[in-house]
Coordinates of C-alpha atoms in Angstrom, one line a residue:
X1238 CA 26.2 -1.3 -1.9
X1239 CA 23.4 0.2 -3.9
X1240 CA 21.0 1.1 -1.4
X1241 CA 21.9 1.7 2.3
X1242 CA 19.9 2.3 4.9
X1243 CA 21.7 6.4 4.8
X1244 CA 18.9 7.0 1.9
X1245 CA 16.8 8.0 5.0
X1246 CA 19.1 10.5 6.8
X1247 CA 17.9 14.0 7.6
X1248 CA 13.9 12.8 6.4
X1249 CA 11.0 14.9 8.6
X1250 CA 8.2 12.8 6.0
X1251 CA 7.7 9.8 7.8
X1252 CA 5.1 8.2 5.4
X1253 CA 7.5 8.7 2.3
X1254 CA 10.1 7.2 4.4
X1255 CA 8.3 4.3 5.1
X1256 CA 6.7 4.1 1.3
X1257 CA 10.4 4.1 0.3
X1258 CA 11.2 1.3 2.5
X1259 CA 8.7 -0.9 1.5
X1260 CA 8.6 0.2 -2.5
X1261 CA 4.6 0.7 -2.0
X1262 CA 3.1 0.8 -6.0
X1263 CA 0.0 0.7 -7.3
X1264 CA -1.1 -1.7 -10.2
X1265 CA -4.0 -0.8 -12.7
X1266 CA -5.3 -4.2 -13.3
X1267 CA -8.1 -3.3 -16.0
X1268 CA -11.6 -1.5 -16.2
X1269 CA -15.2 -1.5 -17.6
X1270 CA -17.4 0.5 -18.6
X1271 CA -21.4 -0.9 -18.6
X1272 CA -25.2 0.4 -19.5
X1273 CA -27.8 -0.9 -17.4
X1274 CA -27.8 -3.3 -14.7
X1275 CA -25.4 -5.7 -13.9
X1276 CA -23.5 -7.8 -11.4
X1277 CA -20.0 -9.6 -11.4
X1278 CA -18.4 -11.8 -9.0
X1279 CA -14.5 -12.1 -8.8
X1280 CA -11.7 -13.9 -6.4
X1281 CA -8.9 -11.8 -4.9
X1282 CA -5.7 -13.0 -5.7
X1283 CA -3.7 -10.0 -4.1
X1284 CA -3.6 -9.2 -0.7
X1285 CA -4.4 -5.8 -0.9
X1286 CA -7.3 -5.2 -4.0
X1287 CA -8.7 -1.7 -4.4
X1288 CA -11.5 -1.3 -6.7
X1289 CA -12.6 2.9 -7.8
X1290 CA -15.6 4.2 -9.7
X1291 CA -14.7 6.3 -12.3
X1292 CA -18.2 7.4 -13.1
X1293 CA -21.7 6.5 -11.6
X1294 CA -21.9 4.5 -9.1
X1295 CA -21.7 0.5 -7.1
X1296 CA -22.3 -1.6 -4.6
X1297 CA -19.4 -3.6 -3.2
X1298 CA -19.9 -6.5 -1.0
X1299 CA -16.9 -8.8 0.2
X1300 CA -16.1 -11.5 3.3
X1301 CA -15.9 -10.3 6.5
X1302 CA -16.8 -6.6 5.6
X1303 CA -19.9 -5.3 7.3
X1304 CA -22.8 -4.6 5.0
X1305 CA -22.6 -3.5 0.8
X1306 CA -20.3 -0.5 0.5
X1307 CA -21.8 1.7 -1.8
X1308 CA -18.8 3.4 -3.9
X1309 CA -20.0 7.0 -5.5
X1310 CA -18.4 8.2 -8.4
X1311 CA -14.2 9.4 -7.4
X1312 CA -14.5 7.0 -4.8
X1313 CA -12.1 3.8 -3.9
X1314 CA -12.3 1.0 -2.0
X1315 CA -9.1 -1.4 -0.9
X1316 CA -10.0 -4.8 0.6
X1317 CA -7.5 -6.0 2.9
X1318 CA -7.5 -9.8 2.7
X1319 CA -10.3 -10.8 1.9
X1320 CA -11.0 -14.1 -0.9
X1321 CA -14.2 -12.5 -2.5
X1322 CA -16.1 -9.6 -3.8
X1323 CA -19.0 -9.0 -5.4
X1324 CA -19.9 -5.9 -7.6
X1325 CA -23.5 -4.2 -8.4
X1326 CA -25.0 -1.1 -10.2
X1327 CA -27.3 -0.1 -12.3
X1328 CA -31.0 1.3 -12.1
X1329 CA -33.2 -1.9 -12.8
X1330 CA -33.9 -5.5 -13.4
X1331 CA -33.2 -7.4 -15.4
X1332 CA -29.4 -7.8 -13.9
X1333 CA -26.8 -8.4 -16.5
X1334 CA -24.2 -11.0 -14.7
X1335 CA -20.8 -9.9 -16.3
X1336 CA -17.8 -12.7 -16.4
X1337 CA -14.7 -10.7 -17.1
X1338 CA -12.3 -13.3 -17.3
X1339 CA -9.6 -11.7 -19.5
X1340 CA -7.1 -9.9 -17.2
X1341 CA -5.1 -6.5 -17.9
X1342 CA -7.7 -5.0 -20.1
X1343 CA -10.0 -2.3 -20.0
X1344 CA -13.4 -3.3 -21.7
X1345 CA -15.9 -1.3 -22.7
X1346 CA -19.6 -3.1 -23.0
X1347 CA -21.8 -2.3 -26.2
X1348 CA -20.2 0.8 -25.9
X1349 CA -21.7 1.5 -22.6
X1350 CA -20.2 4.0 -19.5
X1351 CA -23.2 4.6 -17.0
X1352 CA -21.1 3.1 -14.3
X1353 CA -17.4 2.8 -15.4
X1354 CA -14.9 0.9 -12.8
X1355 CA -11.2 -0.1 -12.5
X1356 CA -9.6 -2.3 -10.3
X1357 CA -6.1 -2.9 -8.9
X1358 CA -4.0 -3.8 -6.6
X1359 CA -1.5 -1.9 -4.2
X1360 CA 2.0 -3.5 -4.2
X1361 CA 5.4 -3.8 -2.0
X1362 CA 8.3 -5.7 -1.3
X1363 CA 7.8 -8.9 1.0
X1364 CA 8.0 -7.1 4.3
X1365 CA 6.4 -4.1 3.1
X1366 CA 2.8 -5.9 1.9
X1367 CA 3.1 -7.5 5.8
X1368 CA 3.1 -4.0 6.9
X1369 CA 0.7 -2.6 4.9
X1370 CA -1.8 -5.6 5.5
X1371 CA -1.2 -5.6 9.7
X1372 CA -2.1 -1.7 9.8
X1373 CA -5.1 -1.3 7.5
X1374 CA -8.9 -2.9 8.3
X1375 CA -11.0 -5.3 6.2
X1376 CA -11.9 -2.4 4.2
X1377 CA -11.2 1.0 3.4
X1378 CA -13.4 3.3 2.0
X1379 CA -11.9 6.5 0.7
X1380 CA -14.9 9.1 -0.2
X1381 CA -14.0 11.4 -3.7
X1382 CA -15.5 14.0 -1.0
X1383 CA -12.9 14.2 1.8
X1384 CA -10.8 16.9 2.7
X1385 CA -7.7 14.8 1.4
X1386 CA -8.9 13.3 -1.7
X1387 CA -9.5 16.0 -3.1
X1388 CA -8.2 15.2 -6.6
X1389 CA -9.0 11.5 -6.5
X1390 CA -11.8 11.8 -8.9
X1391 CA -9.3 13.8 -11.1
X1392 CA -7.0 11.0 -11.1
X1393 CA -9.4 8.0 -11.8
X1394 CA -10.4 9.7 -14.7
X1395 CA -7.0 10.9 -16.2
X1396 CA -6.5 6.9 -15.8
X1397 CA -9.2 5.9 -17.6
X1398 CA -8.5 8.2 -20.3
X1399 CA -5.1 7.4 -20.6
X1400 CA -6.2 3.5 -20.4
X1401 CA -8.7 4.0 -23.0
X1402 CA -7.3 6.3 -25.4
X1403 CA -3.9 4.6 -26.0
X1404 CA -1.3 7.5 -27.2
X1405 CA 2.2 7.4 -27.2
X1406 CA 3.1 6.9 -23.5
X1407 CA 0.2 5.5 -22.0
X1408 CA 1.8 2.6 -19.8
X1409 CA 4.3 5.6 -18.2
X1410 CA 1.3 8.2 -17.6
X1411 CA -1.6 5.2 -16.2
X1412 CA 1.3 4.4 -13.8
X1413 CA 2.7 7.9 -12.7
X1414 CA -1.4 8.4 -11.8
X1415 CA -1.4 5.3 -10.6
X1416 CA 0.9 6.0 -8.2
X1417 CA -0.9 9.2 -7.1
X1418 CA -3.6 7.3 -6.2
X1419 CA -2.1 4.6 -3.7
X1420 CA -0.6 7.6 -1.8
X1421 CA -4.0 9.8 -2.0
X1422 CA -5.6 6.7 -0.6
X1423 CA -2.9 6.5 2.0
X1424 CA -3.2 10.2 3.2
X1425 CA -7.0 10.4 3.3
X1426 CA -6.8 7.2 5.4
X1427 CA -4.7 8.7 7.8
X1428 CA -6.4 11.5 8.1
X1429 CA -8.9 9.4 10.1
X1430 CA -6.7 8.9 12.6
X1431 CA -9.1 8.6 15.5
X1432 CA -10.2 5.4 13.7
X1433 CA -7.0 3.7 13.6
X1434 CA -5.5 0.5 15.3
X1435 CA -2.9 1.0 17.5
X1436 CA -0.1 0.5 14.8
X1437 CA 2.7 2.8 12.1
X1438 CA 0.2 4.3 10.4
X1439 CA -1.4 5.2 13.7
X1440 CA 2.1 6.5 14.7
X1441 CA 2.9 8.7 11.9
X1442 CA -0.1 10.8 13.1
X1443 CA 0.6 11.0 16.1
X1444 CA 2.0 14.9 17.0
X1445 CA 3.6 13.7 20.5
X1446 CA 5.4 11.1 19.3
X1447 CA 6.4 12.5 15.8
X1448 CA 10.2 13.9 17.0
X1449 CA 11.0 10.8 18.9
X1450 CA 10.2 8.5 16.0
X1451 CA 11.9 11.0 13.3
X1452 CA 15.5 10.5 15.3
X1453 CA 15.1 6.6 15.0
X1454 CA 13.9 6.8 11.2
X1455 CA 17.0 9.4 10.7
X1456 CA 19.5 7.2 12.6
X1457 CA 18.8 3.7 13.0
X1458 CA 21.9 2.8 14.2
X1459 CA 22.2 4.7 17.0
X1460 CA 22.2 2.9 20.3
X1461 CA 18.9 5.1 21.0
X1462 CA 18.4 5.4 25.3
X1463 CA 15.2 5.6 26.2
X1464 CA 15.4 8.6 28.1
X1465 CA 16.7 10.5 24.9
X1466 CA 13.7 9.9 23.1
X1467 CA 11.2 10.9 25.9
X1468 CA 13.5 13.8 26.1
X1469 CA 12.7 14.4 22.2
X1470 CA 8.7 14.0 22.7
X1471 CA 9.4 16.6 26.1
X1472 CA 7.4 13.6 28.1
X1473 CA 8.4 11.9 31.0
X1474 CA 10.1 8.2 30.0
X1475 CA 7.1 6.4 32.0
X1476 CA 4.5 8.9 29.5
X1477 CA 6.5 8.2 26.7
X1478 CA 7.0 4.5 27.1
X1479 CA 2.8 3.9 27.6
X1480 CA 2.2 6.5 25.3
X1481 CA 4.3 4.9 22.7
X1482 CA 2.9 1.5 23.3
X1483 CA -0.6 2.7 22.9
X1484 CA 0.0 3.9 19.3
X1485 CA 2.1 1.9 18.0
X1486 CA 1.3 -1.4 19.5
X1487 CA 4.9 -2.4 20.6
X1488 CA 7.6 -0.1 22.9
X1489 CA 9.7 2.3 21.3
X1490 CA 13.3 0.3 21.3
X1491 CA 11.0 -2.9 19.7
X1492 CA 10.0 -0.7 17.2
X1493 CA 13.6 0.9 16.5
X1494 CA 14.6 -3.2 16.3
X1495 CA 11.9 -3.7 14.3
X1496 CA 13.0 -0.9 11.8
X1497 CA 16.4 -1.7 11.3
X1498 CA 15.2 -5.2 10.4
X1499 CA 13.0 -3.7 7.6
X1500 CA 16.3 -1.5 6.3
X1501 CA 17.9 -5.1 6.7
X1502 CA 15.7 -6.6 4.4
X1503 CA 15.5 -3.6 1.6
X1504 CA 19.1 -3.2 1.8
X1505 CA 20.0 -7.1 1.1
X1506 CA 17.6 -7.1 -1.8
X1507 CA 20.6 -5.4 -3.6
X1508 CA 22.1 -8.1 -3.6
X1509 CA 25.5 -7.1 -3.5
X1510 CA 25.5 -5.5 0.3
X1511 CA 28.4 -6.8 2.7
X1512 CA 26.6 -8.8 5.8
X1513 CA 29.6 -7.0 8.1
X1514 CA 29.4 -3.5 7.5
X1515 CA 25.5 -3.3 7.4
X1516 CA 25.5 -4.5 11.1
X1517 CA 27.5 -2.3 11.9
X1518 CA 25.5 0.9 10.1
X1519 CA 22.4 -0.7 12.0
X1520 CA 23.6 -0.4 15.3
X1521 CA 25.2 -3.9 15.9
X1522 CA 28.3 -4.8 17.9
X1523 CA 29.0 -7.9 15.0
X1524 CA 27.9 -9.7 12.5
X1525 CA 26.8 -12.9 14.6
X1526 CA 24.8 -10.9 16.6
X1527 CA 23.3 -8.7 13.9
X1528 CA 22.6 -12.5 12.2
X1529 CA 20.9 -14.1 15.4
X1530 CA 18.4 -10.9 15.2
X1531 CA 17.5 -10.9 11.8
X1532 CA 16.7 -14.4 11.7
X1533 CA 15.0 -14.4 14.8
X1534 CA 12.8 -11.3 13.2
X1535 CA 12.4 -13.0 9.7
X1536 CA 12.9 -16.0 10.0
X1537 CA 15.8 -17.3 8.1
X1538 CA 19.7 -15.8 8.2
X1539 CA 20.5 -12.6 6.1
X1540 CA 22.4 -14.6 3.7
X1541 CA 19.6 -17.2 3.0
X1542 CA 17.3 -14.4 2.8
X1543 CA 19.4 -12.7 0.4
X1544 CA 19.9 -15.8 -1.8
X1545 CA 16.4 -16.2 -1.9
X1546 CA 15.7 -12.6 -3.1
X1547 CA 14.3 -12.8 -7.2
X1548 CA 15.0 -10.5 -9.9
X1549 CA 11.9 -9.7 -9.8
X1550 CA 11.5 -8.4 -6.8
X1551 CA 15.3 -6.2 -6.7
X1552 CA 13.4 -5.0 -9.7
X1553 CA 9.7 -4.1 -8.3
X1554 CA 9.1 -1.0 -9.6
X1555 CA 10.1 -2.1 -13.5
X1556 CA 8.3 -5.0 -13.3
X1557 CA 4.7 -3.6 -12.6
X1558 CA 2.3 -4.6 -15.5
X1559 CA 1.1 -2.3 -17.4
X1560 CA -2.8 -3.5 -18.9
X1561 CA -3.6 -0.8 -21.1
X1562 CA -5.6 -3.2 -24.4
X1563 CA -9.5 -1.4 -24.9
X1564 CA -11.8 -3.7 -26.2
X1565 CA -15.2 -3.2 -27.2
X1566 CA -17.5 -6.5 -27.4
X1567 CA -20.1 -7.8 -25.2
X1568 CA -18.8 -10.2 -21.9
X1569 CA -19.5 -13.7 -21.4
X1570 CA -22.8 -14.3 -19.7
X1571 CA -23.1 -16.6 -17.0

C-alpha cells in the first residue's frame, strides 16, 4: 500500500505526527480591503472558519462566543462550530453594510485598505476535522503579539500580496503561507496550555506524559502493557493511569485504540491497502477482530468505509481551492 501506518516510526514531533495523520490544510477563501465604516454579516459553512486582519483592525462577534472579539492587525481568529459571524470596523457612522456574496475572490472596495481582512477555513480528512473540532473552544484568538506568533503578521501580509498581485505562481505561494499559518495558529494555541480541555492537544504539552505517548505514536502495534508506559513517564502505573486520564480525557490503552483506528482510516483512504495485513501491523490477532473494532470505533466495516472514500478526499491536499481573482468595484449594499 501507499501509505502505512510505518510513515510514523522513529517521530519525537507529536503535533506533525498527528497533522500528518489527519492531512490538516488551510484554505484562503478570499479577502477585502475597505475605507471607512462598515459591517458584514456571513454564514459559516465550514466547521472550522478562521478569519485574520491583515491591516487595521475589527470586531468579530459570532454564536455562542462571549462578547465582540476585537482582532488587531496580525491577529486571527478560528470559530469552531459556530453558524454565524458578524464583522465591524471602522472609525464612524455612517456604517457601510457590505454583502460579499462572490466567493474565492479577494476584493478591494473603491480602492480602499484601512482595515484589510481574509478569511478561510482550516481543513482535514473526515476523522481529522472530528479531532480538530472536539479539542479546540468556540473560539480562538491568536494575538500577532504572542511569543509564538511571532511571524503571523508576516505571513497574512505575504498572503495578501501574493493574493493581490497575481505573478506567476501565486496559487503555489498563497498556499505554502497558507499552510504556515494553520500550524502558527496551532502552536500559539498550545502554548496556552494551562487553558486547555482535557484532550490531544492538551496531551502533546504535556512534559510527563510526552515519552509514554511517543512509544505508542512510534509503534502502534505493539501490544503496549500498561506498566511499560508508566515505566517510560518514570511514574507509578496508578500516577500514570489518572495522570493520563486527566489530560487526555480517556486512559492511555483507549487512546493507543483510538490511534490505531485513526492510522486505520488514513491508511484505507489509499484505497488499495490489504484489510489482512493492516491488522496485523496495528496490533491485531485477525482480521475479524481488527473489523469488529473499527466498525465499532467508526461506525461502519473497513471495507464499506473504504468503498465510501472519494477521489476527492484520497486527493485532499491537490484539491484545495485556490481563490486568487482581485477585483476592484464597490459591493452590493444591503
Amino acid at each position: 500500500m501507499s501509505m502505512s501506518p510505518r510513515f510514523l516510526r522513529d517521530s519525537t514531533d507529536q503535533l506533525s505526527d498527528v497533522l500528518r495523520l489527519v492531512e490538516v490544510h488551510s484554505v484562503i477563501s478570499g479577502g477585502f480591503g475597505v475605507a471607512g465604516a462598515w459591517s458584514t454579516r456571513f454564514e459559516l459553512s465550514s466547521p472550522l472558519k478562521f478569519i485574520a486582519v491583515v491591516a487595521g483592525r475589527a470586531t468579530l462577534t459570532a454564536d455562542g462566543v462571549r462578547g465582540p472579539i476585537d482582532i488587531e492587525t496580525g491577529d486571527v481568529v478560528v470559530l469552531n462550530r459556530r453558524s454565524w459571524a458578524t464583522l465591524r470596523g471602522g472609525p464612524a457612522e455612517p456604517v457601510r453594510q457590505l454583502t460579499l456574496t462572490e466567493p474565492n475572490t479577494f476584493v478591494r472596495i473603491d480602492d480602499g485598505d484601512d482595515d484589510v481582512v481574509i478569511g478561510g477555513h482550516i481543513d482535514a480528512n473526515r476523522a481529522g476535522v472530528e479531532l480538530l473540532a472536539a479539542g479546540l473552544p468556540p473560539a480562538v484568538h491568536v494575538r500577532a503579539s504572542a511569543t509564538d506568533a511571532m511571524h503571523l503578521r508576516e505571513t497574512l501580509e505575504r498572503i495578501w500580496e501574493e493574493a493581490t498581485a497575481r505573478r506567476v505562481g501565486a496559487d503555489f505561494a498563497v498556499n505554502q503561507h497558507a499552510q504556515l499559518l494553520v500550524l502558527t495558529v496551532l502552536r500559539a494555541h498550545l502554548a496556552q496550555a494551562d487553558e486547555l480541555p482535557p484532550g490531544w492537544l492538551r496531551l502533546l504539552t504535556d512534559d510527563r506524559l510526552r515519552a509514554a505517548v511517543s512509544l505508542m505514536h512510534t509503534d502502534p502495534g505493539r501490544q503496549w502493557r500498561l506498566d511499560e508506559l508508566a515505566r517510560a513517564a518514570t511514574m507509578s502505573r496508578t500516577a500514570f493511569a489518572e495522570r493520563f486520564r486527566d489530560v487526555a480525557g480517556s486512559p492511555p490503552l483507549a487512546y493507543l485504540s483510538a490511534w490505531r483506528m485513526r492510522l486505520a482510516q488514513r491508511a484505507l483512504r489509499d484505497g488499495d491497502v490489504r484489510i489482512g495485513p493492516l491488522a496485523v501491523e496495528l496490533g491485531y490477532t485477525s482480521e475479524s477482530a481488527f473489523s469488529t473494532a473499527f466498525k465499532r470505533a467508526v461506525g461502519v466495516s473497513p471495507l464499506n468505509y473504504r468503498a465510501s472514500v472519494t477521489p476527492a478526499e484520497r486527493f485532499v491536499h491537490e484539491n484545495a481551492r485556490s481563490p486568487r481573482e482581485i477585483v476592484h468595484r464597490s459591493p452590493r449594499q444591503k
